[in-house]
């Protein structure tokens, strides 16, 4: 049966590194590319650590509010399944009536909704919601710091002609993309860097991003792009205009969705690993006190395709 040695040889790392990655050693410092390579090879070979083999698979539901574009929930579930499996969990989307023994709730919920979750699941974990006065474990994303990282990145490179190309998506009672646009607008205005001709918004798709950039008479030196789909159109327009512009793309959930420039990754894989680790501690009775973990966004560099 394939083991650690096979994975180490395939990924060109030591057996010790493979073991520490697959056992989620928090003291190990390796690049996300190395970690992903090892985890993908382990899954391909069907290798499981002794801890994983002994673990009793626990069902956990994922409920989202507000949701994103159509098909987003299913795509997120597919992305998270391997990460959940590493911790001995089987993940499913909550349909409302049938919740699993453990539940991850992403977004803002009313007191009535939280009370319902409590009545259907033994263990709750909230993401971007502190719950009822720290009554449950929670993970909070530092969005304000995320936008500031983008501005600081441009300024550190001596770029002061900064633009924003944003997409807005309306779905039922929610508007996706509005908060990130308003926050970056505020940051630019507070630093006397806001130029309306470079701050544009449209729909959250490739065509909109393309036309917004093609319609600019002059281009800024740096552009913050609201999402990966809009970015596809922006990159196409910049290529056609033969423009050299520094870009940072806001990427909420899916690593690898941005192929060039810089990427502002909001939900890194470590956010989800932390979520399942917190649930594991509560399910196994290893901890009684509820914890709130604050996670910053991270800037990553991508190689142009």
Coordinates of C-alpha atoms in Angstrom, one line a residue:
X1 CA 0.0 0.0 0.0
X2 CA 1.2 3.5 -0.8
X3 CA 2.7 5.3 2.1
X4 CA 4.6 8.4 3.2
X5 CA 7.8 7.4 1.3
X6 CA 5.9 7.3 -2.0
X7 CA 4.4 10.7 -1.4
X8 CA 7.7 12.2 -0.3
X9 CA 9.4 10.9 -3.5
X10 CA 6.7 12.2 -5.7
X11 CA 6.7 15.7 -4.1
X12 CA 10.4 16.0 -3.6
X13 CA 10.2 16.6 0.1
X14 CA 11.3 14.6 3.2
X15 CA 9.2 11.9 4.7
X16 CA 9.1 14.0 7.9
X17 CA 7.7 16.9 6.0
X18 CA 5.0 14.7 4.5
X19 CA 4.1 13.3 7.9
X20 CA 3.9 16.8 9.6
X21 CA 1.7 18.2 6.7
X22 CA -0.7 15.3 6.8
X23 CA -1.0 15.5 10.6
X24 CA -1.6 19.3 10.5
X25 CA 1.5 20.1 12.6
X26 CA 1.0 23.8 13.4
X27 CA 4.7 24.4 14.0
X28 CA 5.6 23.4 10.4
X29 CA 6.4 26.2 8.0
X30 CA 6.0 25.3 4.3
X31 CA 4.6 27.1 1.3
X32 CA 1.0 26.6 0.3
X33 CA 2.2 25.1 -3.0
X34 CA 4.2 22.3 -1.1
X35 CA 1.3 21.6 1.3
X36 CA -1.2 21.4 -1.5
X37 CA 1.1 19.1 -3.6
X38 CA 1.5 16.7 -0.6
X39 CA -2.2 16.7 0.2
X40 CA -3.2 16.1 -3.4
X41 CA -0.8 13.2 -3.8
X42 CA -2.0 11.7 -0.6
X43 CA -5.6 11.8 -1.8
X44 CA -4.6 10.4 -5.2
X45 CA -2.9 7.5 -3.6
X46 CA -5.7 7.0 -1.0
X47 CA -3.2 7.4 1.9
X48 CA -4.6 8.2 5.3
X49 CA -2.7 8.9 8.5
X50 CA -3.2 6.6 11.5
X51 CA -5.2 9.4 13.1
X52 CA -7.5 9.6 10.0
X53 CA -7.9 5.8 9.9
X54 CA -8.9 5.7 13.6
X55 CA -11.2 8.7 13.3
X56 CA -15.0 8.2 13.4
X57 CA -16.4 10.1 10.5
X58 CA -18.7 12.9 11.8
X59 CA -21.3 14.6 9.7
X60 CA -21.2 18.3 9.6
X61 CA -23.6 20.7 7.8
X62 CA -22.6 23.9 6.1
X63 CA -25.2 26.7 5.9
X64 CA -24.5 30.0 4.1
X65 CA -26.0 33.5 4.4
X66 CA -25.9 35.4 2.2
X67 CA -25.1 33.0 -0.6
X68 CA -23.1 34.0 -3.7
X69 CA -23.8 33.5 -7.4
X70 CA -25.8 30.4 -8.6
X71 CA -23.9 27.2 -8.2
X72 CA -21.6 28.7 -5.6
X73 CA -22.8 26.4 -2.8
X74 CA -22.1 23.3 -4.7
X75 CA -18.7 24.5 -5.8
X76 CA -17.8 25.4 -2.3
X77 CA -18.9 22.0 -1.0
X78 CA -16.8 20.3 -3.6
X79 CA -13.7 22.4 -2.7
X80 CA -14.2 21.8 1.1
X81 CA -14.9 18.1 1.1
X82 CA -11.2 17.0 1.0
X83 CA -10.3 19.5 3.8
X84 CA -13.2 18.2 5.9
X85 CA -12.2 14.6 5.2
X86 CA -8.7 15.3 6.5
X87 CA -10.2 16.0 9.9
X88 CA -12.6 13.0 9.8
X89 CA -15.7 14.9 8.8
X90 CA -18.3 14.3 6.1
X91 CA -19.6 17.7 4.9
X92 CA -23.0 18.4 3.4
X93 CA -25.1 21.5 2.6
X94 CA -27.9 22.2 5.1
X95 CA -31.3 22.1 3.5
X96 CA -32.9 23.6 6.6
X97 CA -34.9 20.7 8.0
X98 CA -32.1 18.1 8.4
X99 CA -29.0 19.4 10.1
X100 CA -26.0 17.2 11.0
X101 CA -24.8 16.8 14.6
X102 CA -22.3 19.6 13.9
X103 CA -22.9 22.7 11.9
X104 CA -20.8 25.5 10.4
X105 CA -22.8 28.7 9.8
X106 CA -21.1 31.2 7.4
X107 CA -22.5 34.8 7.4
X108 CA -25.0 36.8 9.5
X109 CA -28.0 35.1 11.0
X110 CA -30.9 36.2 13.2
X111 CA -31.4 35.2 16.8
X112 CA -34.2 33.0 15.7
X113 CA -32.1 31.2 13.1
X114 CA -29.3 30.7 15.6
X115 CA -31.8 29.2 18.1
X116 CA -33.0 26.8 15.3
X117 CA -29.4 25.7 14.6
X118 CA -29.0 25.1 18.4
X119 CA -32.0 22.9 18.4
X120 CA -30.8 20.7 15.5
X121 CA -27.0 20.5 16.0
X122 CA -25.0 19.6 19.1
X123 CA -21.9 21.7 18.1
X124 CA -22.0 25.0 16.3
X125 CA -19.3 27.1 14.7
X126 CA -19.9 30.5 13.2
X127 CA -17.8 32.3 10.6
X128 CA -18.1 36.1 10.4
X129 CA -20.7 36.1 13.2
X130 CA -19.8 36.1 16.9
X131 CA -23.1 34.5 17.7
X132 CA -24.9 35.3 21.0
X133 CA -22.2 37.0 23.1
X134 CA -19.5 34.5 22.4
X135 CA -21.8 31.6 23.1
X136 CA -20.2 29.5 20.4
X137 CA -16.9 29.1 18.6
X138 CA -16.4 31.6 15.9
X139 CA -13.9 32.6 13.2
X140 CA -13.9 36.3 12.0
X141 CA -12.3 37.5 8.8
X142 CA -10.6 40.9 9.2
X143 CA -12.0 42.5 6.0
X144 CA -10.9 46.1 6.8
X145 CA -7.3 44.9 7.1
X146 CA -7.7 43.1 3.8
X147 CA -8.5 46.3 1.9
X148 CA -5.7 48.1 3.7
X149 CA -3.2 45.5 2.6
X150 CA -4.1 46.2 -1.0
X151 CA -3.6 50.0 -0.6
X152 CA -0.3 49.5 1.3
X153 CA 0.9 47.1 -1.5
X154 CA 0.4 49.7 -4.1
X155 CA 1.9 52.5 -2.1
X156 CA 4.9 50.4 -1.2
X157 CA 5.6 50.0 -4.9
X158 CA 5.3 53.8 -5.3
X159 CA 1.9 53.6 -7.1
X160 CA -0.5 56.4 -6.4
X161 CA -2.6 56.3 -9.5
X162 CA -4.9 53.6 -8.3
X163 CA -8.1 52.4 -9.8
X164 CA -10.9 50.0 -8.9
X165 CA -12.8 47.8 -11.4
X166 CA -15.6 46.2 -9.5
X167 CA -18.5 43.8 -10.2
X168 CA -21.8 43.9 -8.3
X169 CA -24.1 40.9 -8.2
X170 CA -27.7 41.1 -6.9
X171 CA -29.3 38.0 -5.5
X172 CA -32.6 38.0 -3.7
X173 CA -32.1 40.1 -0.5
X174 CA -28.3 40.4 -0.8
X175 CA -25.8 42.4 -2.9
X176 CA -22.4 40.7 -3.5
X177 CA -19.4 43.0 -3.9
X178 CA -20.8 46.2 -2.5
X179 CA -19.0 46.2 0.8
X180 CA -15.5 45.7 -0.7
X181 CA -16.2 48.5 -3.2
X182 CA -17.3 51.0 -0.6
X183 CA -14.4 50.2 1.8
X184 CA -11.8 50.6 -0.9
X185 CA -13.5 53.9 -2.0
X186 CA -13.2 55.1 1.5
X187 CA -9.6 54.2 1.9
X188 CA -8.7 56.0 -1.4
X189 CA -10.7 59.0 -0.4
X190 CA -9.1 59.2 3.1
X191 CA -5.7 59.2 1.5
X192 CA -6.6 61.7 -1.2
X193 CA -6.1 59.1 -3.9
X194 CA -9.6 58.7 -5.2
X195 CA -10.1 59.5 -8.9
X196 CA -13.6 58.8 -10.2
X197 CA -12.5 58.1 -13.7
X198 CA -10.5 55.1 -12.4
X199 CA -13.1 53.9 -9.9
X200 CA -15.7 52.0 -11.9
X201 CA -18.2 49.2 -11.3
X202 CA -20.5 47.0 -13.4
X203 CA -21.8 43.5 -13.2
X204 CA -19.7 40.6 -11.8
X205 CA -18.6 38.9 -15.0
X206 CA -15.9 38.7 -17.6
X207 CA -17.5 41.0 -20.2
X208 CA -18.2 43.8 -17.8
X209 CA -14.6 43.8 -16.6
X210 CA -13.3 43.9 -20.2
X211 CA -15.5 46.8 -21.3
X212 CA -14.9 48.9 -18.1
X213 CA -11.1 48.8 -18.8
X214 CA -11.5 49.3 -22.6
X215 CA -13.6 52.4 -21.9
X216 CA -11.1 54.1 -19.7
X217 CA -9.4 56.9 -21.7
X218 CA -6.2 56.7 -19.6
X219 CA -5.3 53.8 -17.3
X220 CA -4.0 54.0 -13.7
X221 CA -0.8 52.4 -12.7
X222 CA -2.5 50.0 -10.3
X223 CA -6.0 48.4 -10.3
X224 CA -7.8 46.6 -7.5
X225 CA -10.2 44.1 -9.1
X226 CA -13.3 43.0 -7.2
X227 CA -13.5 39.3 -8.1
X228 CA -11.9 36.6 -10.3
X229 CA -14.6 36.6 -13.0
X230 CA -14.3 40.3 -13.5
X231 CA -10.5 39.9 -13.5
X232 CA -10.6 37.7 -16.6
X233 CA -12.1 40.5 -18.6
X234 CA -9.7 43.1 -17.1
X235 CA -6.7 41.0 -18.0
X236 CA -8.0 40.5 -21.6
X237 CA -8.4 44.3 -22.0
X238 CA -5.0 45.1 -20.5
X239 CA -3.4 42.7 -22.9
X240 CA -5.2 44.2 -25.9
X241 CA -4.2 47.7 -24.8
X242 CA -0.7 46.4 -24.3
X243 CA -0.7 48.1 -20.9
X244 CA 1.6 47.3 -18.0
X245 CA -0.6 47.8 -14.9
X246 CA -0.1 46.3 -11.5
X247 CA -3.2 44.4 -10.4
X248 CA -4.6 42.9 -7.2
X249 CA -7.6 40.7 -7.4
X250 CA -10.0 40.0 -4.6
X251 CA -10.5 36.3 -4.3
X252 CA -13.0 35.3 -1.6
X253 CA -13.1 31.5 -1.6
X254 CA -11.3 29.5 -4.3
X255 CA -7.4 29.4 -4.4
X256 CA -6.1 29.2 -7.9
X257 CA -9.0 31.2 -9.5
X258 CA -6.7 34.1 -10.3
X259 CA -3.9 33.4 -12.8
X260 CA -1.8 36.6 -12.8
X261 CA -0.9 39.7 -10.8
X262 CA -1.4 39.7 -7.1
X263 CA -4.3 37.9 -5.4
X264 CA -6.0 39.0 -2.1
X265 CA -7.1 35.7 -0.7
X266 CA -9.8 36.1 1.9
X267 CA -10.7 32.5 2.9
X268 CA -7.4 30.7 2.9
X269 CA -7.3 26.9 3.3
X270 CA -6.0 27.5 6.8
X271 CA -9.3 29.2 7.7
X272 CA -11.2 26.0 7.0
X273 CA -8.6 23.8 8.7
X274 CA -9.0 25.9 11.8
X275 CA -12.8 25.6 11.6
X276 CA -12.6 21.8 11.5
X277 CA -9.9 21.7 14.2
X278 CA -12.2 23.8 16.5
X279 CA -15.1 21.5 15.8
X280 CA -13.0 18.4 16.5
X281 CA -11.9 19.8 19.9
X282 CA -15.6 20.4 20.9
X283 CA -16.9 17.1 19.5
X284 CA -14.2 15.1 21.4
X285 CA -14.7 17.1 24.6
X286 CA -11.1 18.3 24.6
X287 CA -12.2 21.9 25.3
X288 CA -15.1 23.6 27.1
X289 CA -14.3 27.3 26.6
X290 CA -15.6 28.9 23.4
X291 CA -13.0 30.5 21.2
X292 CA -13.1 33.4 18.7
X293 CA -10.3 33.3 16.1
X294 CA -9.5 36.4 14.0
X295 CA -8.0 35.7 10.6
X296 CA -6.3 38.2 8.2
X297 CA -6.6 38.0 4.5
X298 CA -3.3 37.2 2.7
X299 CA -1.7 38.6 -0.4
X300 CA -0.3 36.0 -2.9
X301 CA 1.7 36.5 -6.1
X302 CA 0.6 34.7 -9.3
X303 CA 2.6 34.0 -12.4
X304 CA 1.1 35.4 -15.6
X305 CA -0.3 32.7 -17.8

